[in-house]
Amino acid sequence: MITWKTYILIAIPLILSTITTPILGVVDTMVIGHLSNPAFIGGVAISVTIFNTLYWLFGFLRVSTTGMVAQAFGRDNLHEQKLAFWRPLLLAIAMGFIFIILQQVILMIATMIMKADDTVWLYAKQYFSIRIWGAPFALAMYVIIGWLIGAKQVRATLLLQLYMNILNIILCIVFVIICHMEIRGVALATVVAEITAPLIGLYLLKSQQLLTGWQKLRAEVFDRQVVQTMLRLNSDFFIRTACLLTAFTLFTSIGSSMSVDILAANTILFQLHFVFAYFFDGLANASSIYIGNAVGSNNKKLYEQTIRISFWWSFGLAIVLSVLFYFLGPVILASFTNIEVIYQLTLQYQMWLVLFPLVGFWALMLSGIFSGATMIAPIRNSHIWSLISYLLALAICLPLWGNHGLWFAFILFTLGRSLFLAIYQPRLKKLFV
């Protein structure tokens, strides 16, 4: 059974926990934005884009874990809950160490894709060379958070992510403002937070019995057929994320080719875009839990209630975010930088960000709903078609309108994610007999 009240009581702590993720980038940008050189912001922007690409390609580690755990809880099966934790965790740690080993190759590819002046790249490489050492821990954190959300452990999720971000803020201020470490201090603060948070998360999971009985689980965890099935399921989400990151990387790359000032202004606005998106991600996580429980228990009524309540809460949130940013945008943007030319550029493009919640809220919500049902193929397809629309819009609008054309194409991409995914919504009803 789900009501408006029970839904929002689960959603609020999930919103608070999910928005702590983009706050890492926001804090980095705000601290760097008050230094004298806009190239610092550009360096952070490029490095963050690289890490977003690396980590978000494996975002399925969190999303699929949430869906599988929610369904395992719907069936009241502790054994499945354990397997849904260990399989993605081992994959996350392995991929993190591969990123460390291949860090020079990753940087080489990034310099070929994203064009920026030498000073910007100097700072980007400084940031990257420090933060890359947190890769195994950052990916492991995806699994831990995914499991906690699927198990409705929202308080633990909130406390864990609050810890990570509060520590990052404190260390960022200490390393950059007090110790004058500039961009190296920003990277070091972030990597310390990323390393320590999952270690605390593992400690919290001791009470869930996930870390016991490894000898009995080992054979099933490494079962080739089951692992291949898991990877096939997650390959759709991998493609979805690749489409998303292609759009984000093109956005950053094109902005960097215009000028350092445009890159800095776009970076500030894009960090706020992530904050907006993660507000909806918190609601989507709540929906994913209820949809997973509905599928696991074959409860069609719970599914229908979740769809209806999810829509109206996310629509209401979209209105609130757009209205607030329309009126408070100049004040918010002023907190990011004291460089006047950068601030004035952010004001020129503010309205595009006002539109983002209105055109994208249903795409973000539906992604949570389909993920809870572990139906990832529709999410994949909707992103492929949205990316095609984005590329066509860039080809037409960029030569005509410059950076406004870039923002228009991105908003069109976001709208496409909502429209194309909504087409697949009737398929969800077939899961219930």
Short mmCIF file of N, CA, C and O in Angstrom, two decimals, residues 28 61 64 77 105 114 131 134 147 196 200 226 229 272 283 293 295-297 332 365 383 406 432-433:
data_model
loop_
_atom_site.label_atom_id
_atom_site.label_comp_id
_atom_site.label_asym_id
_atom_site.label_seq_id
_atom_site.Cartn_x
_atom_site.Cartn_y
_atom_site.Cartn_z
N ASP A 28 33.24 22.20 -5.45
CA ASP A 28 34.49 22.38 -6.18
C ASP A 28 34.42 23.62 -7.06
O ASP A 28 35.36 24.44 -7.10
N LEU A 61 25.57 0.05 -11.79
CA LEU A 61 25.92 -0.62 -10.54
C LEU A 61 24.99 -0.19 -9.42
O LEU A 61 24.63 -0.99 -8.56
N SER A 64 20.72 -0.81 -11.09
CA SER A 64 20.29 -2.21 -11.17
C SER A 64 20.32 -2.87 -9.80
O SER A 64 19.49 -3.72 -9.48
N ASN A 77 13.64 -12.62 0.31
CA ASN A 77 14.67 -13.62 0.05
C ASN A 77 16.04 -13.04 0.42
O ASN A 77 16.61 -12.25 -0.34
N VAL A 105 46.17 6.47 -20.51
CA VAL A 105 45.41 6.24 -21.75
C VAL A 105 44.11 7.05 -21.73
O VAL A 105 43.71 7.65 -22.73
N MET A 114 38.22 16.48 -26.21
CA MET A 114 37.87 17.81 -25.71
C MET A 114 39.00 18.79 -25.98
O MET A 114 40.13 18.60 -25.51
N ARG A 131 42.55 12.64 -8.22
CA ARG A 131 41.24 12.06 -7.93
C ARG A 131 41.09 10.63 -8.46
O ARG A 131 40.28 9.86 -7.94
N GLY A 134 40.76 7.46 -6.25
CA GLY A 134 39.54 7.11 -5.53
C GLY A 134 38.57 6.27 -6.34
O GLY A 134 37.48 5.93 -5.85
N TRP A 147 22.21 -0.65 -2.84
CA TRP A 147 21.64 -1.66 -1.96
C TRP A 147 20.82 -1.02 -0.84
O TRP A 147 19.72 -1.46 -0.55
N THR A 196 36.82 7.41 2.03
CA THR A 196 36.37 7.07 3.39
C THR A 196 34.88 6.71 3.45
O THR A 196 34.49 5.89 4.28
N ILE A 200 32.90 3.43 5.54
CA ILE A 200 31.86 3.57 6.56
C ILE A 200 30.59 2.83 6.14
O ILE A 200 29.91 2.22 6.95
N VAL A 226 25.09 -16.81 -14.64
CA VAL A 226 24.36 -15.74 -13.93
C VAL A 226 25.05 -14.40 -14.16
O VAL A 226 24.39 -13.37 -14.38
N THR A 229 24.25 -13.13 -17.54
CA THR A 229 22.89 -12.59 -17.56
C THR A 229 22.85 -11.19 -16.96
O THR A 229 22.19 -10.28 -17.49
N LEU A 272 24.51 23.35 -11.68
CA LEU A 272 23.16 23.55 -11.14
C LEU A 272 22.15 22.62 -11.82
O LEU A 272 21.21 22.14 -11.17
N LEU A 283 13.22 11.39 -6.02
CA LEU A 283 11.86 10.89 -6.23
C LEU A 283 11.87 9.59 -7.03
O LEU A 283 11.11 8.66 -6.73
N ASN A 293 9.13 -3.51 -5.47
CA ASN A 293 8.28 -4.31 -4.56
C ASN A 293 7.04 -4.81 -5.27
O ASN A 293 6.60 -5.95 -5.05
N VAL A 295 6.61 -5.44 -8.52
CA VAL A 295 6.97 -6.51 -9.45
C VAL A 295 7.31 -7.79 -8.68
O VAL A 295 6.87 -8.89 -9.04
N GLY A 296 8.07 -7.65 -7.59
CA GLY A 296 8.46 -8.82 -6.81
C GLY A 296 7.28 -9.54 -6.19
O GLY A 296 7.28 -10.76 -6.06
N SER A 297 6.23 -8.79 -5.81
CA SER A 297 5.04 -9.38 -5.18
C SER A 297 3.85 -9.49 -6.13
O SER A 297 2.76 -9.87 -5.70
N ILE A 332 21.79 33.15 -6.78
CA ILE A 332 22.46 31.85 -6.74
C ILE A 332 23.73 31.87 -7.58
O ILE A 332 24.80 31.43 -7.15
N MET A 365 11.83 10.66 -13.84
CA MET A 365 10.95 9.82 -13.04
C MET A 365 10.74 8.45 -13.69
O MET A 365 10.81 7.41 -13.02
N HIS A 383 17.09 6.96 -25.07
CA HIS A 383 18.30 7.79 -25.09
C HIS A 383 18.97 7.77 -26.45
O HIS A 383 19.58 8.77 -26.85
N LEU A 406 23.71 25.76 -28.52
CA LEU A 406 24.18 24.61 -27.73
C LEU A 406 23.18 24.29 -26.62
O LEU A 406 22.82 23.12 -26.41
N PHE A 432 2.54 -7.75 -14.96
CA PHE A 432 1.63 -8.23 -13.94
C PHE A 432 0.59 -9.17 -14.55
O PHE A 432 0.01 -8.91 -15.60
N VAL A 433 0.38 -10.30 -13.89
CA VAL A 433 -0.56 -11.31 -14.39
C VAL A 433 -1.75 -11.44 -13.44
O VAL A 433 -1.67 -11.04 -12.28
#
